[in-house]
């Protein structure tokens, strides 16, 4: 068998600036996305947008097809105040009032094709606005949000009362709920905002997201923080009857991570060993080879989940056969649809003896939308030279999915991961499996205590442990990492081991 072709399982999500040739397609999507087509912008508006402020006009492509877009401009909001209409603040839809020296990013349009709303495209577009807001050091994002279900309650509630009921979750409004879940706060309710919006009875909520990294001009010019959230899935082994049950359990944990707005979900090494609970095979080498029958399903599952839940997934590892040899491979499923892989480089004696696993030959450093990461799979974290090479190649985070049978094995993983964090001034993430499969031959019980380790210095946790799971309990633990703190620590930390290496000696 030749090297597995992962291109058949990759999806592609691309977020880029709108180009002139995109406009007709975006106009069609806008007319589909609004129940009243009169609300949608026309071609002449989009042409003006991309000519005046191209960076503020963004579209999302899924496998080459445009499925969503957003439009925005920069203003000094104080010049308009809360008593404005969409026409007032958007130059009648042409953004001719765009002010490059303004302090606020104002959103005037977000539209998603109805057939693709399950892919969290709206969240991606809002995230692009946040990036733009930070890039230009703007104070906040503001926009007028529709309340399309208000017409159903207008005979009983004022618009302000309706909004309060939605906030209290007594009434469901799909647009307002989505905006609140994406971190926007209500400034007020505005009448006569969008005259064509009959469903909202011309009302809109004025919403704002404040940029906590905003630096007023008279403040010291320092780089803003770059928080990264990781969800570690401490996966519990238990008997299942088919691959669909495995898929359902994995999706459950990914959904939890997505709800926490994590950037990464990390599963344990050898995750697909659970499939052996419904495969009747007792010979260890054949057990591992039987898992190859599910490679396509595994790749398709996590590729789709990464895109659907808009989260980067390190799906533990899976065993594959290439050119006649068996490898333990960790797959990284990017939320833009791309797939990367890291072959395990150091093989334990049991992996060689019972499963015939061969080592990979190359350490990869992966470029993600949250910085560069390296995956040191299980045993690999015990080798300091490997971690040092990853850091030298630009890795900001070391991810270590692992599988061990007892506390002694866990202690090796934990202590070495924490040592790598200290000596390389980097975050390390570890997560493993719990539970057991008693009917599977030579499948021992698992032990895990997932954690994130940081450098040991003043700006980090006193014990160098950012977050830690309960021992040997199935759970998901979430933690934040600040890459700007890492950068500063390497420059001006109490100790600076990365900078102080004696490269002329060793």
Short mmCIF file of C-alpha atoms in Angstrom, two decimals:
data_model
loop_
_atom_site.label_atom_id
_atom_site.label_comp_id
_atom_site.label_asym_id
_atom_site.label_seq_id
_atom_site.Cartn_x
_atom_site.Cartn_y
_atom_site.Cartn_z
CA UNK A 1 0.00 0.00 0.00
CA UNK A 2 1.37 3.41 -0.95
CA UNK A 3 1.19 6.51 1.20
CA UNK A 4 -2.40 7.36 2.06
CA UNK A 5 -3.85 10.17 -0.04
CA UNK A 6 -5.51 12.54 2.42
CA UNK A 7 -6.55 14.96 -0.32
CA UNK A 8 -9.74 12.94 -0.84
CA UNK A 9 -10.84 13.83 2.69
CA UNK A 10 -9.78 17.46 2.84
CA UNK A 11 -12.28 20.26 2.64
CA UNK A 12 -11.15 23.78 1.97
CA UNK A 13 -12.41 26.89 3.70
CA UNK A 14 -10.78 30.09 2.49
CA UNK A 15 -11.46 33.54 3.94
CA UNK A 16 -10.27 36.39 1.75
CA UNK A 17 -11.06 39.88 0.54
CA UNK A 18 -13.95 40.25 -1.90
CA UNK A 19 -12.88 40.71 -5.51
CA UNK A 20 -14.86 42.33 -8.30
CA UNK A 21 -15.58 38.99 -9.98
CA UNK A 22 -17.20 37.75 -6.72
CA UNK A 23 -19.85 40.44 -6.58
CA UNK A 24 -22.62 38.84 -8.66
CA UNK A 25 -22.38 35.65 -6.62
CA UNK A 26 -22.45 37.59 -3.35
CA UNK A 27 -25.51 39.55 -4.48
CA UNK A 28 -27.32 36.25 -5.12
CA UNK A 29 -26.35 34.92 -1.68
CA UNK A 30 -27.52 38.16 -0.04
CA UNK A 31 -30.91 37.87 -1.71
CA UNK A 32 -31.20 34.27 -0.53
CA UNK A 33 -29.98 35.06 2.97
CA UNK A 34 -32.60 37.69 3.75
CA UNK A 35 -36.28 36.82 3.72
CA UNK A 36 -36.84 40.27 2.20
CA UNK A 37 -34.53 40.76 -0.80
CA UNK A 38 -34.99 44.54 -0.55
CA UNK A 39 -32.70 44.49 2.49
CA UNK A 40 -29.76 43.18 0.47
CA UNK A 41 -27.12 45.42 -1.04
CA UNK A 42 -26.89 45.66 -4.82
CA UNK A 43 -23.88 45.26 -7.08
CA UNK A 44 -23.23 49.01 -7.16
CA UNK A 45 -22.90 49.03 -3.37
CA UNK A 46 -20.37 46.18 -3.25
CA UNK A 47 -18.36 47.80 -6.05
CA UNK A 48 -18.10 50.94 -3.95
CA UNK A 49 -17.16 48.93 -0.84
CA UNK A 50 -14.18 47.18 -2.43
CA UNK A 51 -12.96 50.39 -4.05
CA UNK A 52 -13.05 52.44 -0.84
CA UNK A 53 -12.08 49.94 1.89
CA UNK A 54 -11.13 46.56 0.40
CA UNK A 55 -9.75 45.19 3.70
CA UNK A 56 -13.19 45.49 5.28
CA UNK A 57 -14.97 43.40 2.66
CA UNK A 58 -14.53 39.67 3.26
CA UNK A 59 -15.98 36.49 1.80
CA UNK A 60 -15.83 32.80 2.74
CA UNK A 61 -15.30 30.05 0.18
CA UNK A 62 -16.10 26.40 0.87
CA UNK A 63 -14.44 24.04 -1.60
CA UNK A 64 -14.19 26.92 -4.06
CA UNK A 65 -17.78 28.18 -3.70
CA UNK A 66 -18.59 31.51 -2.03
CA UNK A 67 -21.03 30.86 0.82
CA UNK A 68 -20.86 34.02 2.93
CA UNK A 69 -19.61 37.59 3.13
CA UNK A 70 -19.37 40.62 5.38
CA UNK A 71 -18.91 44.34 4.79
CA UNK A 72 -17.64 47.03 7.14
CA UNK A 73 -16.11 50.49 7.30
CA UNK A 74 -14.18 52.59 9.82
CA UNK A 75 -15.89 55.55 11.47
CA UNK A 76 -15.64 57.80 14.49
CA UNK A 77 -18.80 56.56 16.14
CA UNK A 78 -19.07 59.60 18.40
CA UNK A 79 -19.74 61.72 15.31
CA UNK A 80 -22.95 59.74 14.65
CA UNK A 81 -24.12 58.67 18.11
CA UNK A 82 -26.78 56.07 18.83
CA UNK A 83 -29.52 57.95 16.96
CA UNK A 84 -28.35 57.03 13.48
CA UNK A 85 -29.82 54.88 10.72
CA UNK A 86 -28.00 52.41 8.50
CA UNK A 87 -28.14 54.95 5.66
CA UNK A 88 -26.63 57.67 7.85
CA UNK A 89 -23.62 55.64 8.94
CA UNK A 90 -22.97 53.79 5.67
CA UNK A 91 -23.12 56.68 3.23
CA UNK A 92 -26.45 55.35 1.90
CA UNK A 93 -24.83 51.95 1.47
CA UNK A 94 -21.78 53.15 -0.49
CA UNK A 95 -19.43 53.73 2.55
CA UNK A 96 -18.27 57.03 1.04
CA UNK A 97 -17.98 58.26 4.64
CA UNK A 98 -15.27 55.68 5.48
CA UNK A 99 -12.72 57.33 7.78
CA UNK A 100 -9.29 55.63 7.87
CA UNK A 101 -8.45 57.64 10.99
CA UNK A 102 -11.59 56.62 12.88
CA UNK A 103 -11.72 54.64 16.11
CA UNK A 104 -14.52 52.16 15.41
CA UNK A 105 -15.16 49.39 12.91
CA UNK A 106 -18.81 49.51 11.85
CA UNK A 107 -20.40 46.40 10.37
CA UNK A 108 -23.08 46.98 7.74
CA UNK A 109 -23.64 43.52 6.28
CA UNK A 110 -23.21 39.83 7.11
CA UNK A 111 -24.84 37.21 4.93
CA UNK A 112 -24.53 33.41 4.80
CA UNK A 113 -25.96 31.06 2.19
CA UNK A 114 -28.89 29.23 3.87
CA UNK A 115 -27.54 25.80 2.86
CA UNK A 116 -24.26 26.32 4.75
CA UNK A 117 -25.30 27.89 8.04
CA UNK A 118 -24.38 24.70 9.93
CA UNK A 119 -20.68 25.41 9.21
CA UNK A 120 -20.54 28.38 11.62
CA UNK A 121 -19.72 30.75 8.78
CA UNK A 122 -21.16 33.70 10.70
CA UNK A 123 -18.76 33.05 13.55
CA UNK A 124 -15.84 32.99 11.12
CA UNK A 125 -16.89 36.31 9.61
CA UNK A 126 -17.22 37.90 13.03
CA UNK A 127 -13.78 36.59 13.92
CA UNK A 128 -12.35 38.23 10.80
CA UNK A 129 -13.87 41.51 11.95
CA UNK A 130 -12.19 41.09 15.32
CA UNK A 131 -8.85 40.51 13.62
CA UNK A 132 -9.36 43.61 11.50
CA UNK A 133 -10.29 45.63 14.59
CA UNK A 134 -7.08 44.54 16.31
CA UNK A 135 -4.95 45.02 13.20
CA UNK A 136 -5.99 48.66 12.92
CA UNK A 137 -5.97 49.16 16.72
CA UNK A 138 -9.63 50.20 16.76
CA UNK A 139 -11.55 50.73 19.97
CA UNK A 140 -14.55 48.54 19.15
CA UNK A 141 -16.82 46.93 16.58
CA UNK A 142 -20.35 48.36 16.40
CA UNK A 143 -23.32 47.51 14.21
CA UNK A 144 -27.09 47.48 14.09
CA UNK A 145 -28.51 43.99 14.44
CA UNK A 146 -31.86 42.82 13.11
CA UNK A 147 -34.51 41.28 15.41
CA UNK A 148 -36.47 39.33 12.77
CA UNK A 149 -38.89 37.61 15.16
CA UNK A 150 -40.06 40.84 16.79
CA UNK A 151 -43.11 41.18 14.52
CA UNK A 152 -44.54 38.06 16.19
CA UNK A 153 -44.56 39.77 19.60
CA UNK A 154 -45.07 43.44 18.72
CA UNK A 155 -48.69 43.43 19.86
CA UNK A 156 -47.58 42.44 23.37
CA UNK A 157 -44.08 43.83 23.85
CA UNK A 158 -42.16 46.97 23.02
CA UNK A 159 -38.92 46.42 21.13
CA UNK A 160 -36.94 47.02 24.33
CA UNK A 161 -39.05 44.49 26.25
CA UNK A 162 -38.65 41.98 23.43
CA UNK A 163 -34.86 42.33 23.54
CA UNK A 164 -34.86 41.80 27.32
CA UNK A 165 -36.95 38.64 26.90
CA UNK A 166 -34.49 37.34 24.30
CA UNK A 167 -31.56 38.10 26.61
CA UNK A 168 -33.34 36.16 29.36
CA UNK A 169 -33.88 33.30 26.87
CA UNK A 170 -37.63 33.45 27.28
CA UNK A 171 -37.97 34.23 23.56
CA UNK A 172 -35.81 32.91 20.75
CA UNK A 173 -34.49 35.31 18.14
CA UNK A 174 -31.91 33.61 15.88
CA UNK A 175 -30.01 36.76 14.97
CA UNK A 176 -29.80 38.40 18.39
CA UNK A 177 -28.99 35.14 20.19
CA UNK A 178 -26.16 34.48 17.74
CA UNK A 179 -24.72 37.95 18.27
CA UNK A 180 -24.86 37.69 22.05
CA UNK A 181 -23.19 34.28 21.93
CA UNK A 182 -20.39 35.84 19.90
CA UNK A 183 -19.50 38.29 22.63
CA UNK A 184 -21.39 41.40 21.55
CA UNK A 185 -23.10 43.61 24.13
CA UNK A 186 -26.29 45.59 23.60
CA UNK A 187 -25.87 49.37 23.66
CA UNK A 188 -29.55 50.03 23.04
CA UNK A 189 -32.50 49.59 20.70
CA UNK A 190 -32.97 51.90 17.74
CA UNK A 191 -36.19 52.66 15.84
CA UNK A 192 -36.26 53.40 12.10
CA UNK A 193 -32.84 51.86 11.59
CA UNK A 194 -33.45 49.85 8.41
CA UNK A 195 -36.67 50.94 6.75
CA UNK A 196 -36.91 47.85 4.50
CA UNK A 197 -36.72 45.46 7.47
CA UNK A 198 -40.39 44.60 7.89
CA UNK A 199 -39.79 41.55 10.08
CA UNK A 200 -37.98 43.70 12.66
CA UNK A 201 -40.55 46.47 12.20
CA UNK A 202 -37.62 48.78 11.33
CA UNK A 203 -36.05 48.28 14.77
CA UNK A 204 -32.47 47.20 15.41
CA UNK A 205 -30.30 46.44 18.39
CA UNK A 206 -27.11 48.47 18.60
CA UNK A 207 -24.37 46.00 19.49
CA UNK A 208 -20.73 46.48 20.41
CA UNK A 209 -17.63 44.34 20.91
CA UNK A 210 -14.85 46.16 22.75
CA UNK A 211 -11.25 45.49 21.78
CA UNK A 212 -9.45 44.79 25.07
CA UNK A 213 -6.12 45.19 23.26
CA UNK A 214 -6.94 48.71 22.07
CA UNK A 215 -4.04 51.08 22.71
CA UNK A 216 -4.88 54.80 22.78
CA UNK A 217 -2.33 56.91 20.96
CA UNK A 218 -0.84 58.30 24.15
CA UNK A 219 -0.10 54.87 25.62
CA UNK A 220 3.10 52.87 25.28
CA UNK A 221 3.11 50.94 22.02
CA UNK A 222 3.35 47.32 23.13
CA UNK A 223 2.15 44.25 21.30
CA UNK A 224 -1.32 43.03 22.31
CA UNK A 225 -1.83 39.65 23.93
CA UNK A 226 -2.54 36.62 21.77
CA UNK A 227 -4.68 34.20 23.79
CA UNK A 228 -5.13 30.66 22.48
CA UNK A 229 -7.74 28.34 24.01
CA UNK A 230 -7.20 24.58 23.99
CA UNK A 231 -9.64 21.85 25.00
CA UNK A 232 -8.03 18.58 26.05
CA UNK A 233 -10.28 15.56 25.70
CA UNK A 234 -9.46 13.02 28.41
CA UNK A 235 -11.19 10.28 26.49
CA UNK A 236 -12.69 7.31 28.33
CA UNK A 237 -12.40 3.86 26.75
CA UNK A 238 -15.64 1.88 26.86
CA UNK A 239 -17.28 -0.76 24.72
CA UNK A 240 -19.02 0.42 21.56
CA UNK A 241 -20.85 -1.50 18.84
CA UNK A 242 -19.84 0.29 15.64
CA UNK A 243 -17.95 3.20 14.14
CA UNK A 244 -21.04 5.40 14.33
CA UNK A 245 -20.93 5.19 18.13
CA UNK A 246 -17.28 6.24 18.08
CA UNK A 247 -18.12 9.15 15.78
CA UNK A 248 -20.98 10.27 18.00
CA UNK A 249 -18.77 10.32 21.10
CA UNK A 250 -16.03 12.29 19.35
CA UNK A 251 -18.53 14.84 18.05
CA UNK A 252 -19.91 15.30 21.57
CA UNK A 253 -16.50 16.37 22.88
CA UNK A 254 -15.80 18.59 19.88
CA UNK A 255 -19.14 20.31 20.39
CA UNK A 256 -18.16 20.99 24.02
CA UNK A 257 -14.87 22.50 22.89
CA UNK A 258 -16.57 24.60 20.23
CA UNK A 259 -19.06 25.97 22.75
CA UNK A 260 -16.10 27.16 24.82
CA UNK A 261 -14.77 28.86 21.67
CA UNK A 262 -11.58 26.84 21.79
CA UNK A 263 -9.04 27.13 19.01
CA UNK A 264 -7.89 23.52 19.39
CA UNK A 265 -9.43 20.24 20.52
CA UNK A 266 -6.79 17.62 21.37
CA UNK A 267 -7.58 13.90 21.61
CA UNK A 268 -5.31 11.15 23.03
CA UNK A 269 -2.80 9.03 21.17
CA UNK A 270 -4.08 5.79 19.61
CA UNK A 271 -7.64 7.10 19.81
CA UNK A 272 -9.02 4.51 17.39
CA UNK A 273 -8.03 1.61 19.66
CA UNK A 274 -11.59 1.85 20.95
CA UNK A 275 -12.77 0.36 17.66
CA UNK A 276 -11.25 -2.96 18.76
CA UNK A 277 -14.18 -3.37 21.15
CA UNK A 278 -16.34 -4.54 18.23
CA UNK A 279 -13.58 -6.15 16.11
CA UNK A 280 -13.10 -9.86 16.82
CA UNK A 281 -9.32 -10.20 16.66
CA UNK A 282 -6.94 -11.47 19.37
CA UNK A 283 -3.54 -11.35 17.66
CA UNK A 284 -1.98 -7.95 18.53
CA UNK A 285 -0.38 -7.30 15.14
CA UNK A 286 -3.63 -8.17 13.38
CA UNK A 287 -5.60 -6.00 15.80
CA UNK A 288 -3.70 -2.92 14.69
CA UNK A 289 -3.96 -3.83 11.03
CA UNK A 290 -7.71 -4.29 11.36
CA UNK A 291 -8.00 -0.61 12.32
CA UNK A 292 -6.77 0.33 8.84
CA UNK A 293 -10.19 -0.63 7.49
CA UNK A 294 -11.55 2.50 9.20
CA UNK A 295 -8.94 4.99 7.99
CA UNK A 296 -11.25 6.56 5.42
CA UNK A 297 -14.08 6.93 7.93
CA UNK A 298 -11.68 8.40 10.52
CA UNK A 299 -10.32 11.01 8.10
CA UNK A 300 -13.76 11.94 6.78
CA UNK A 301 -15.20 12.23 10.29
CA UNK A 302 -12.64 14.63 11.73
CA UNK A 303 -12.23 16.64 8.54
CA UNK A 304 -15.96 17.37 8.53
CA UNK A 305 -16.10 18.08 12.27
CA UNK A 306 -13.21 20.56 12.10
CA UNK A 307 -15.00 22.57 9.43
CA UNK A 308 -18.48 22.21 10.89
CA UNK A 309 -17.50 23.30 14.41
CA UNK A 310 -14.82 25.79 13.27
CA UNK A 311 -12.09 24.30 15.45
CA UNK A 312 -8.65 22.85 14.80
CA UNK A 313 -8.59 19.19 15.85
CA UNK A 314 -5.61 17.05 16.77
CA UNK A 315 -7.43 13.74 16.49
CA UNK A 316 -5.02 11.80 18.69
CA UNK A 317 -3.41 9.28 16.39
CA UNK A 318 -4.39 6.43 14.09
CA UNK A 319 -2.44 3.49 12.70
CA UNK A 320 -1.80 3.47 8.96
CA UNK A 321 0.07 1.18 6.59
CA UNK A 322 2.26 2.77 3.95
CA UNK A 323 4.66 0.99 1.60
CA UNK A 324 4.26 -2.20 3.60
CA UNK A 325 5.08 -0.65 7.00
CA UNK A 326 2.84 0.29 9.92
CA UNK A 327 3.06 3.81 11.37
CA UNK A 328 1.48 5.63 14.30
CA UNK A 329 0.31 8.94 12.81
CA UNK A 330 -1.19 12.02 14.43
CA UNK A 331 -3.48 13.99 12.12
CA UNK A 332 -4.11 17.72 12.45
CA UNK A 333 -7.44 18.76 10.95
CA UNK A 334 -7.49 22.52 10.39
CA UNK A 335 -10.78 24.36 10.61
CA UNK A 336 -10.19 25.68 7.09
CA UNK A 337 -10.37 22.09 5.79
CA UNK A 338 -6.64 21.38 5.43
CA UNK A 339 -5.16 18.17 6.87
CA UNK A 340 -1.58 17.74 8.16
CA UNK A 341 0.11 14.73 9.78
CA UNK A 342 3.00 13.91 12.07
CA UNK A 343 4.47 10.41 12.16
CA UNK A 344 5.60 9.18 15.56
CA UNK A 345 9.39 9.38 15.57
CA UNK A 346 10.33 7.28 18.60
CA UNK A 347 8.70 3.89 19.00
CA UNK A 348 8.37 2.20 22.38
CA UNK A 349 9.59 -1.38 22.86
CA UNK A 350 6.00 -2.68 23.18
CA UNK A 351 4.92 -0.91 19.98
CA UNK A 352 7.76 -2.60 18.12
CA UNK A 353 7.25 -6.00 19.74
CA UNK A 354 3.49 -6.42 19.59
CA UNK A 355 2.38 -4.17 16.76
CA UNK A 356 5.39 -3.89 14.47
CA UNK A 357 5.24 -0.08 14.34
CA UNK A 358 7.97 1.71 12.41
CA UNK A 359 9.25 5.23 13.22
CA UNK A 360 8.69 8.25 11.02
CA UNK A 361 11.64 10.22 9.74
CA UNK A 362 10.72 13.91 9.86
CA UNK A 363 9.64 16.42 12.49
CA UNK A 364 6.98 18.81 11.20
CA UNK A 365 6.11 22.29 12.45
CA UNK A 366 2.60 23.21 11.36
CA UNK A 367 1.39 26.71 10.54
CA UNK A 368 -2.10 27.20 11.99
CA UNK A 369 -4.37 30.22 12.33
CA UNK A 370 -3.18 30.47 15.94
CA UNK A 371 0.56 30.23 15.38
CA UNK A 372 3.00 27.41 14.78
CA UNK A 373 2.65 24.11 16.62
CA UNK A 374 4.51 20.81 16.75
CA UNK A 375 3.07 17.44 17.71
CA UNK A 376 5.37 15.26 19.82
CA UNK A 377 3.38 12.06 19.99
CA UNK A 378 3.57 10.21 23.31
CA UNK A 379 7.10 8.82 23.72
CA UNK A 380 8.51 11.64 21.55
CA UNK A 381 8.17 14.16 24.40
CA UNK A 382 10.85 12.24 26.35
CA UNK A 383 13.54 13.40 23.93
CA UNK A 384 14.64 16.99 24.63
CA UNK A 385 16.52 17.30 21.34
CA UNK A 386 13.27 16.86 19.43
CA UNK A 387 11.47 19.60 21.35
CA UNK A 388 14.43 21.93 20.93
CA UNK A 389 14.42 21.35 17.17
CA UNK A 390 10.69 22.15 17.05
CA UNK A 391 11.26 25.42 18.91
CA UNK A 392 14.18 26.33 16.67
CA UNK A 393 11.84 25.79 13.71
CA UNK A 394 9.36 28.28 15.13
CA UNK A 395 6.88 26.20 17.16
CA UNK A 396 4.92 28.22 19.73
CA UNK A 397 3.14 25.24 21.32
CA UNK A 398 4.07 21.57 21.77
CA UNK A 399 1.08 19.21 21.64
CA UNK A 400 1.50 15.73 23.12
CA UNK A 401 -1.35 13.24 22.80
CA UNK A 402 -0.26 10.14 24.72
CA UNK A 403 -1.41 6.73 25.90
CA UNK A 404 0.03 5.05 29.01
CA UNK A 405 -1.04 2.14 31.18
CA UNK A 406 -0.04 3.28 34.68
CA UNK A 407 1.14 6.13 36.86
CA UNK A 408 4.78 5.38 36.14
CA UNK A 409 4.19 5.89 32.43
CA UNK A 410 2.20 9.03 33.13
CA UNK A 411 4.96 10.41 35.36
CA UNK A 412 7.44 10.05 32.52
CA UNK A 413 5.16 11.95 30.14
CA UNK A 414 4.20 14.64 32.64
CA UNK A 415 7.65 15.38 34.02
CA UNK A 416 9.26 15.47 30.59
CA UNK A 417 6.50 17.70 29.17
CA UNK A 418 6.94 20.12 32.06
CA UNK A 419 10.70 20.07 31.59
CA UNK A 420 10.26 20.85 27.88
CA UNK A 421 8.05 23.82 28.82
CA UNK A 422 10.66 25.24 31.19
CA UNK A 423 13.79 24.65 29.14
CA UNK A 424 12.23 25.93 25.89
CA UNK A 425 10.05 28.68 27.42
CA UNK A 426 7.00 27.29 25.65
CA UNK A 427 3.56 25.86 26.41
CA UNK A 428 3.19 22.08 26.35
CA UNK A 429 -0.18 20.33 26.19
CA UNK A 430 -0.70 16.69 27.19
CA UNK A 431 -3.83 14.55 27.09
CA UNK A 432 -4.43 10.81 27.35
CA UNK A 433 -7.06 8.11 27.71
CA UNK A 434 -8.78 6.59 30.72
CA UNK A 435 -10.77 3.39 31.22
CA UNK A 436 -10.25 -0.05 29.71
CA UNK A 437 -11.63 -2.60 27.24
CA UNK A 438 -11.60 -5.86 29.23
CA UNK A 439 -12.68 -8.11 26.36
CA UNK A 440 -9.92 -6.87 24.02
CA UNK A 441 -6.84 -9.11 24.21
CA UNK A 442 -3.69 -7.33 25.48
CA UNK A 443 -5.57 -4.07 25.91
CA UNK A 444 -4.54 -2.81 29.34
CA UNK A 445 -6.20 -0.16 31.45
CA UNK A 446 -5.28 3.45 30.67
CA UNK A 447 -4.19 6.30 32.93
CA UNK A 448 -4.41 10.04 32.30
CA UNK A 449 -4.26 13.46 33.90
CA UNK A 450 -4.37 16.02 31.09
CA UNK A 451 -2.66 19.37 31.59
CA UNK A 452 -1.11 22.48 30.09
CA UNK A 453 2.38 23.40 31.30
CA UNK A 454 4.01 26.81 31.01
CA UNK A 455 7.43 28.29 31.73
CA UNK A 456 8.12 28.72 35.42
CA UNK A 457 8.27 32.47 35.93
CA UNK A 458 6.43 35.39 37.49
CA UNK A 459 3.87 35.92 34.71
CA UNK A 460 2.74 32.28 34.78
CA UNK A 461 1.14 29.93 37.30
CA UNK A 462 3.28 29.45 40.41
CA UNK A 463 3.70 25.72 39.80
CA UNK A 464 4.00 26.00 36.02
CA UNK A 465 0.66 24.22 35.55
CA UNK A 466 -1.83 26.42 33.69
CA UNK A 467 -4.70 23.95 33.97
CA UNK A 468 -5.05 20.32 34.99
CA UNK A 469 -7.75 17.67 34.72
CA UNK A 470 -8.92 15.31 37.45
CA UNK A 471 -6.91 12.09 37.36
CA UNK A 472 -8.31 9.16 35.40
CA UNK A 473 -11.79 10.60 34.88
CA UNK A 474 -13.36 11.07 31.46
CA UNK A 475 -13.72 14.80 30.99
CA UNK A 476 -12.79 17.79 28.86
CA UNK A 477 -10.59 20.46 30.41
CA UNK A 478 -10.11 23.88 28.83
CA UNK A 479 -7.19 26.24 29.21
CA UNK A 480 -5.87 29.49 27.77
CA UNK A 481 -2.33 30.20 26.60
CA UNK A 482 -0.92 33.66 25.92
CA UNK A 483 1.74 33.64 23.23
CA UNK A 484 2.66 37.26 23.89
CA UNK A 485 3.70 36.26 27.42
CA UNK A 486 5.93 33.60 25.87
CA UNK A 487 7.56 36.18 23.60
CA UNK A 488 8.20 38.56 26.48
CA UNK A 489 9.46 35.76 28.74
CA UNK A 490 12.06 34.75 26.17
CA UNK A 491 13.27 38.34 26.01
CA UNK A 492 13.14 39.55 29.62
CA UNK A 493 12.30 36.53 31.79
CA UNK A 494 13.91 35.92 35.17
CA UNK A 495 15.93 33.32 33.30
CA UNK A 496 16.16 33.05 29.51
CA UNK A 497 17.32 29.50 28.68
CA UNK A 498 16.41 29.72 25.00
CA UNK A 499 18.52 32.85 24.49
CA UNK A 500 21.34 31.72 26.79
CA UNK A 501 22.14 28.39 25.13
CA UNK A 502 25.85 27.80 24.54
CA UNK A 503 25.66 26.76 20.91
CA UNK A 504 29.45 26.78 20.72
CA UNK A 505 29.60 24.06 23.37
CA UNK A 506 26.64 21.79 22.63
#
